[in-house]
Tab-separated table of C-alpha atoms and ligand atoms in Angstrom:
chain	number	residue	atom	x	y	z
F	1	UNK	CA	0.000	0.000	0.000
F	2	UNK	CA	1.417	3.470	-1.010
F	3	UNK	CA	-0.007	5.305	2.473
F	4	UNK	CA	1.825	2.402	4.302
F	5	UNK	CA	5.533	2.826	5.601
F	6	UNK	CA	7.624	1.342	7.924
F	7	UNK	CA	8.348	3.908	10.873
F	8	UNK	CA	11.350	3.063	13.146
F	9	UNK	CA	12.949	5.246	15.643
F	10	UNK	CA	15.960	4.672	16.863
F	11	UNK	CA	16.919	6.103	20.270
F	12	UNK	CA	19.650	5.020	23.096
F	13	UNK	CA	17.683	2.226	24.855
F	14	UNK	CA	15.404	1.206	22.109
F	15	UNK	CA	14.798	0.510	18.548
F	16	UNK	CA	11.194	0.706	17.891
F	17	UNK	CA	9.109	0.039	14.955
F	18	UNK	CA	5.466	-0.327	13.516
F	19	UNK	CA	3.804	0.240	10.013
F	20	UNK	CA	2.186	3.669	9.809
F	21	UNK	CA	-0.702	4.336	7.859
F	22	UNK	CA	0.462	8.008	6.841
F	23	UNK	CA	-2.508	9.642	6.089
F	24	UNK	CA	-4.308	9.114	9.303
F	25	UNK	CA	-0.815	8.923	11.379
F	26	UNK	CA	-1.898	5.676	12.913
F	27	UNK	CA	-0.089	3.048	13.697
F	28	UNK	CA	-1.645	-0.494	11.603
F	29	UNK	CA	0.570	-2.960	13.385
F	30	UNK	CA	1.507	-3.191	16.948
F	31	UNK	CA	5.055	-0.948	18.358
F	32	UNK	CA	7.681	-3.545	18.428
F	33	UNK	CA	10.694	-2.457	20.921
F	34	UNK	CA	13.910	-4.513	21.175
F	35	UNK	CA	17.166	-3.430	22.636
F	36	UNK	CA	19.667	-0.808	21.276
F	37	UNK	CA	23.150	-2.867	21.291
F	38	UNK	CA	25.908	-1.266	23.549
F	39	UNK	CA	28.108	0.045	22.007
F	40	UNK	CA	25.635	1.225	19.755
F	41	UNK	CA	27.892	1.391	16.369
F	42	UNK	CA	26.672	0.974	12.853
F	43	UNK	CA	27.746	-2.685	12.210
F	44	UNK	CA	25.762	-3.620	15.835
F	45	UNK	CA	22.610	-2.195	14.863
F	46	UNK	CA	22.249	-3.709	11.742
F	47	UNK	CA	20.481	-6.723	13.115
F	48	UNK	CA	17.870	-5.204	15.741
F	49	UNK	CA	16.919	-3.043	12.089
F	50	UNK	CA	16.998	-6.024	10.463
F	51	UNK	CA	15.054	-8.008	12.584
F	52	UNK	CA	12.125	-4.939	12.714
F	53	UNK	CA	11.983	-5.262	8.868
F	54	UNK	CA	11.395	-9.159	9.710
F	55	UNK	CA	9.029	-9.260	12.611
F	56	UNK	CA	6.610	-6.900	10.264
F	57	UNK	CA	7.402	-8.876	7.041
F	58	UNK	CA	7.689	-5.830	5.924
F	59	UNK	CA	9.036	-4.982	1.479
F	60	UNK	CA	8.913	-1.401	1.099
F	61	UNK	CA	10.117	2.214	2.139
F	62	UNK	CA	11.311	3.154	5.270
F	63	UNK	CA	11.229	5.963	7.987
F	64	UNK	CA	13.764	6.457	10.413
F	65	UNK	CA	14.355	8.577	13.681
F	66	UNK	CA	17.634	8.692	15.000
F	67	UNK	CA	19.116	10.481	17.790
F	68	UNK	CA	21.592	12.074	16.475
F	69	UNK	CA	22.227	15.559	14.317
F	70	UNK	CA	21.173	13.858	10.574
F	71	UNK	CA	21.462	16.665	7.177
F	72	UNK	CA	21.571	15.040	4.286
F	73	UNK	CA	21.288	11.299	5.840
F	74	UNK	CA	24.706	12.035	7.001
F	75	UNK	CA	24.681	11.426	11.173
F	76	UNK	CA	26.989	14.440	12.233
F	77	UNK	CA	26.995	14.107	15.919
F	78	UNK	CA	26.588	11.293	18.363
F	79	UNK	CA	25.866	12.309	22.158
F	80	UNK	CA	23.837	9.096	23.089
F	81	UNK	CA	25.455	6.312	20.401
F	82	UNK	CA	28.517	5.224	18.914
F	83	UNK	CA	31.215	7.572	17.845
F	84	UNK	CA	31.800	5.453	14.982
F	85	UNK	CA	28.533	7.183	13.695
F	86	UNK	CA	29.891	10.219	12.756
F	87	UNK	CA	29.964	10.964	9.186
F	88	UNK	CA	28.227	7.970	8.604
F	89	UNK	CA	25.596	8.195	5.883
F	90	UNK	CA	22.949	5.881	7.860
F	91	UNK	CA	20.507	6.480	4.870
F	92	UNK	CA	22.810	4.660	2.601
F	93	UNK	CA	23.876	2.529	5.452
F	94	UNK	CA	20.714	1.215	5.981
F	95	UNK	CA	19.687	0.916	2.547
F	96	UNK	CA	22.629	-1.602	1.788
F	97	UNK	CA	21.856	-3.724	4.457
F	98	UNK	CA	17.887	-4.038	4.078
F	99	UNK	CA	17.865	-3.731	-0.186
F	100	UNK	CA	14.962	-0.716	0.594
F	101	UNK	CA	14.655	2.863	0.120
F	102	UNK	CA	15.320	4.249	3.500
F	103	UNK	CA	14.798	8.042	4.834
F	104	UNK	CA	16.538	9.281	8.149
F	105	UNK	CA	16.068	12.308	10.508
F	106	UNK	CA	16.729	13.439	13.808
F	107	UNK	CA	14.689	11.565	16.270
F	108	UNK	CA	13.091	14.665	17.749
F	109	UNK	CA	12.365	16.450	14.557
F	110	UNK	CA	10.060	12.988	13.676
F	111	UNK	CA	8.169	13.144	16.574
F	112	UNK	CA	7.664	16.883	16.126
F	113	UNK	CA	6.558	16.529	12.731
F	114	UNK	CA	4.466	13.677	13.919
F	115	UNK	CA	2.711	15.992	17.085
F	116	UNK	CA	2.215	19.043	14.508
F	117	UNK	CA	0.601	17.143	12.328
F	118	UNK	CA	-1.536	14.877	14.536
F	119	UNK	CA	-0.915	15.188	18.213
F	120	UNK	CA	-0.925	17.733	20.005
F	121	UNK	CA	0.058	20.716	17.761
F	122	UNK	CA	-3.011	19.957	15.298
F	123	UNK	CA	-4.312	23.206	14.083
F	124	UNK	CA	-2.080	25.370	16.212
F	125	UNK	CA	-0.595	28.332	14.593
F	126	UNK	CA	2.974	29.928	15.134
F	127	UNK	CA	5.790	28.620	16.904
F	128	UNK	CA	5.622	24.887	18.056
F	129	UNK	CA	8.660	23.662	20.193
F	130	UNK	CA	8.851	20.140	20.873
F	131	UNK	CA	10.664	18.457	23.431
F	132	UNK	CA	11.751	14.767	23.571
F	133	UNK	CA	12.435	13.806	27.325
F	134	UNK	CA	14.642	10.337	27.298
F	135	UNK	CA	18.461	9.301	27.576
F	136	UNK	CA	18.817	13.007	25.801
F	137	UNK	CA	16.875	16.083	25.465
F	138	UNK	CA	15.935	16.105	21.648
F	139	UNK	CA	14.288	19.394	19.997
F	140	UNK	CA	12.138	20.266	17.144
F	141	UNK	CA	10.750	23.720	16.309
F	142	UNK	CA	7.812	23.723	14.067
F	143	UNK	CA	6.416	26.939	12.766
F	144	UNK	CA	3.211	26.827	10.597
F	145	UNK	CA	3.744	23.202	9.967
F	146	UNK	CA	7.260	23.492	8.762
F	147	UNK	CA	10.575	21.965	10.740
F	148	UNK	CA	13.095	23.873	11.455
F	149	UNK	CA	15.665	21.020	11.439
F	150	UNK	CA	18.288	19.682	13.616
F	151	UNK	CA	17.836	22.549	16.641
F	152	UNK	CA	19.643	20.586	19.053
F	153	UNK	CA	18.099	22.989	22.255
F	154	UNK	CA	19.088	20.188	24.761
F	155	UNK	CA	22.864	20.869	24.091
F	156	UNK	CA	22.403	24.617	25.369
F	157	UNK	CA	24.521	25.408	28.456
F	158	UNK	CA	22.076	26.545	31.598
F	159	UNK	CA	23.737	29.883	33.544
F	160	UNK	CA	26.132	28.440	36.254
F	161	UNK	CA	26.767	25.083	34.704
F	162	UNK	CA	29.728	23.188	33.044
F	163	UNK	CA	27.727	20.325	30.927
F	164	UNK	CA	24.810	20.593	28.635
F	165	UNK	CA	21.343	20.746	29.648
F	166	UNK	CA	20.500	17.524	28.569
F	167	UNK	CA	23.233	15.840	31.620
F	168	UNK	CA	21.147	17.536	34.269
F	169	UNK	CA	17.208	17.591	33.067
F	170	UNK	CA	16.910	14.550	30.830
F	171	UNK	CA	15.115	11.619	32.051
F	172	UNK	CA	18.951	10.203	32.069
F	173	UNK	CA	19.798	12.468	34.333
F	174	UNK	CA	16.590	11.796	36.891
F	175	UNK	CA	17.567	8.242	37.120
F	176	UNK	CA	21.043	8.201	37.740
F	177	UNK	CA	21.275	11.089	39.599
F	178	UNK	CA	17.921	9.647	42.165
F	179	UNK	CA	16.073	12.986	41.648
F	180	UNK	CA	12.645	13.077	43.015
F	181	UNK	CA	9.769	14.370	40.998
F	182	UNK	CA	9.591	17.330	42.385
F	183	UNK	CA	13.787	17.983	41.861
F	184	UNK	CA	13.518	16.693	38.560
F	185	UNK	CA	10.819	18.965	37.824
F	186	UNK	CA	12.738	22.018	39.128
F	187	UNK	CA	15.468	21.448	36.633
F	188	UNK	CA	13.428	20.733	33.737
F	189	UNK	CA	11.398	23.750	34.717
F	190	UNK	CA	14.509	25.855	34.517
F	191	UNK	CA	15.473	24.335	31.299
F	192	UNK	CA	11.889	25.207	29.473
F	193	UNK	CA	12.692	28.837	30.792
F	194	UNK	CA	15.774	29.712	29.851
F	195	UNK	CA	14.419	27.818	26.219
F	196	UNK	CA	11.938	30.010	25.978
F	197	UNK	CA	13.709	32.998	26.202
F	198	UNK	CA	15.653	31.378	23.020
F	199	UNK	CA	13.203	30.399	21.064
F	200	UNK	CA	9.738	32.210	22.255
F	201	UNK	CA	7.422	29.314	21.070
F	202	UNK	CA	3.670	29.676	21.183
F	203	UNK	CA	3.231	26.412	22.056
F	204	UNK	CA	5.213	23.428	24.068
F	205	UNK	CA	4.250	19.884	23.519
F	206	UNK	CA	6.533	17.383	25.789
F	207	UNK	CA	7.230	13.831	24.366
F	208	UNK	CA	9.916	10.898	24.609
F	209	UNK	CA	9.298	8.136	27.102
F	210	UNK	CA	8.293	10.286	30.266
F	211	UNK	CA	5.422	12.082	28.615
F	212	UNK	CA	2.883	9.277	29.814
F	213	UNK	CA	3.738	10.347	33.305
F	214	UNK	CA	3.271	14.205	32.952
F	215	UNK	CA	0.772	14.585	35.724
F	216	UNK	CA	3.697	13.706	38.040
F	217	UNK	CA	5.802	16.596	37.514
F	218	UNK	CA	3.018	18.866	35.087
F	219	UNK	CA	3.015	21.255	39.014
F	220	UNK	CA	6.578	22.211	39.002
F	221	UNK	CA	6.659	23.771	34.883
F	222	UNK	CA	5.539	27.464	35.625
F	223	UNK	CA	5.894	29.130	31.934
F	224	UNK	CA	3.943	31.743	30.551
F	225	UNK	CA	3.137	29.666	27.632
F	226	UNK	CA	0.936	26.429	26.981
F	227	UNK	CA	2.712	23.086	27.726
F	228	UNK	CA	0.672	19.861	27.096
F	229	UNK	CA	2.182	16.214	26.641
F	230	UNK	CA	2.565	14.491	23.444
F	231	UNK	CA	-0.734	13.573	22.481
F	232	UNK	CA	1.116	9.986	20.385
F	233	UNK	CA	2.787	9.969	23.876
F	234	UNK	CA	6.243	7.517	22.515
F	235	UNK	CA	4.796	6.964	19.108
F	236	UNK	CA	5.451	10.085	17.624
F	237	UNK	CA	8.700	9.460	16.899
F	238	UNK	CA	7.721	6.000	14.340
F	239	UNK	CA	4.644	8.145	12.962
F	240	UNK	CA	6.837	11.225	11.993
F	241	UNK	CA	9.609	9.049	10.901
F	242	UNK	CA	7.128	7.445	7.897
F	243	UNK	CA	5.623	10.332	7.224
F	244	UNK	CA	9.101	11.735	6.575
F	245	UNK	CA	9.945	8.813	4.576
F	246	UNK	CA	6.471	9.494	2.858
F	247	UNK	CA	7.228	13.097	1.671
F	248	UNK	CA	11.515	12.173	0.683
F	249	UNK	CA	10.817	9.194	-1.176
V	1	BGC	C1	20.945	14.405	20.575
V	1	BGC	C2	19.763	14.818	19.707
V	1	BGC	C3	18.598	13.886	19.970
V	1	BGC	C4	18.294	13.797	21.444
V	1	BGC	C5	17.189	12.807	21.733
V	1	BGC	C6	20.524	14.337	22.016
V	1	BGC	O1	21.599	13.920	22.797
V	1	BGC	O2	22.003	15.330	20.440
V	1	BGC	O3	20.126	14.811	18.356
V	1	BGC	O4	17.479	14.364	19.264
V	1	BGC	O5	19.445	13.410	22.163
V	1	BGC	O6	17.516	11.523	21.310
């Protein structure tokens, strides 16, 4: 079917993937998750891919999210994989290992593209910002429907600190560093403000893995602007991923 791609979106933990129906943005098969390999280099993830392509006997374009800086295919950066990805084309890496036509972008700016069009940013005007809450802090800035790509907002420096934001208010960073809700929500709070200043959004949808739990820490973000959750909550990132596939290829 033409309106049916395979969506994948590849973060630091998981490799996740489901056939999207692109014109509704729904997903037609069930999310299947397996395990990012560590180290997570090219050659390793090769088989997890392989095996999504499998486990959805799936022949036909592809999607992909990846977390990483991506222009032209080309992964540029690599905060939360493999070195070895740098200056890897993982467009043309992937399409030599599956035989398919394969379309990458930054993890963030898929699940942006995915909430503008049918989350939580449907039929807002303006400014959208998106923020992906996982091992990272991903970004995508959206304004009248169109991505501004690769904006990277989680690797600003916050007033006073050494490291980028993403090392102290990622979901990473809660875990390992035992912050409670309400200390978490603090430091993401501060984050979103100094953000805003940045980028003045009219709008803030939150997504990544810890947007199903908003109501936990929703009391401690006091912005001026609307914030709501990512209405795909984790799926965003597989939906926008096709649907970028849909438009490239
Ligand atoms: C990366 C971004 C990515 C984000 C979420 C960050 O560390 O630099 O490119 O979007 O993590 O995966």
């Amino acid at each position: 079917m033409e309106n049916h791609i395979l969506g994948i979106d590849i973060g630091a933990t998981g490799m996740k993937g489901a056939i999207v129906d692109v014109q509704s943005g729904q997903l037609i098969t069930e999310r299947i998750k397996l395990q990012t390999p560590h180290p997570a280099t090219p050659e390793a993830m090769i088989d997890p891919f392989m095996d999504l392509i499998k486990m959805h006997e799936w022949s036909g374009k592809i999607g992909c999210g990846f977390p990483a800086i991506v222009k032209n295919g080309v992964a540029l950066t690599a905060s939360n994989i493999d070195e070895a990805w740098i200056n890897v084309n993982a467009e043309e890496w992937f399409e030599k290992a599956s035989g398919m036509k394969v379309r990458v972008l930054n993890d963030a700016d898929a699940a942006g593209m995915a909430e503008a069009y049918f989350g939580a940013g449907n039929g807002k005007e303006g400014c959208i910002l998106l923020i992906t809450i996982g091992s990272g802090l991903g970004s995508a800035l959206i304004y009248d429907g169109q991505i501004i790509p690769n904006t990277e907002l989680g690797h600003v420096y916050l007033k006073g600190h050494t490291e980028v934001a993403e090392k102290y208010a990622s979901n990473n960073a809660r875990k390992n560093q035992n912050l409670e809700w309400d200390e978490w929500g603090k430091r993401f709070n501060e984050f979103l403000n100094h953000i805003e200043r940045i980028v003045l959004p009219d709008f803030i949808i939150l997504g990544g893995g810890i947007s199903k739990r908003f109501d936990l820490y929703k009391e401690y973000i006091d912005i001026d602007i609307p914030v709501a959750p990512a209405a795909m909550l984790n799926n965003a990132g597989i939906v926008g991923a096709a649907l970028y596939a849909f438009q490239k290829l």
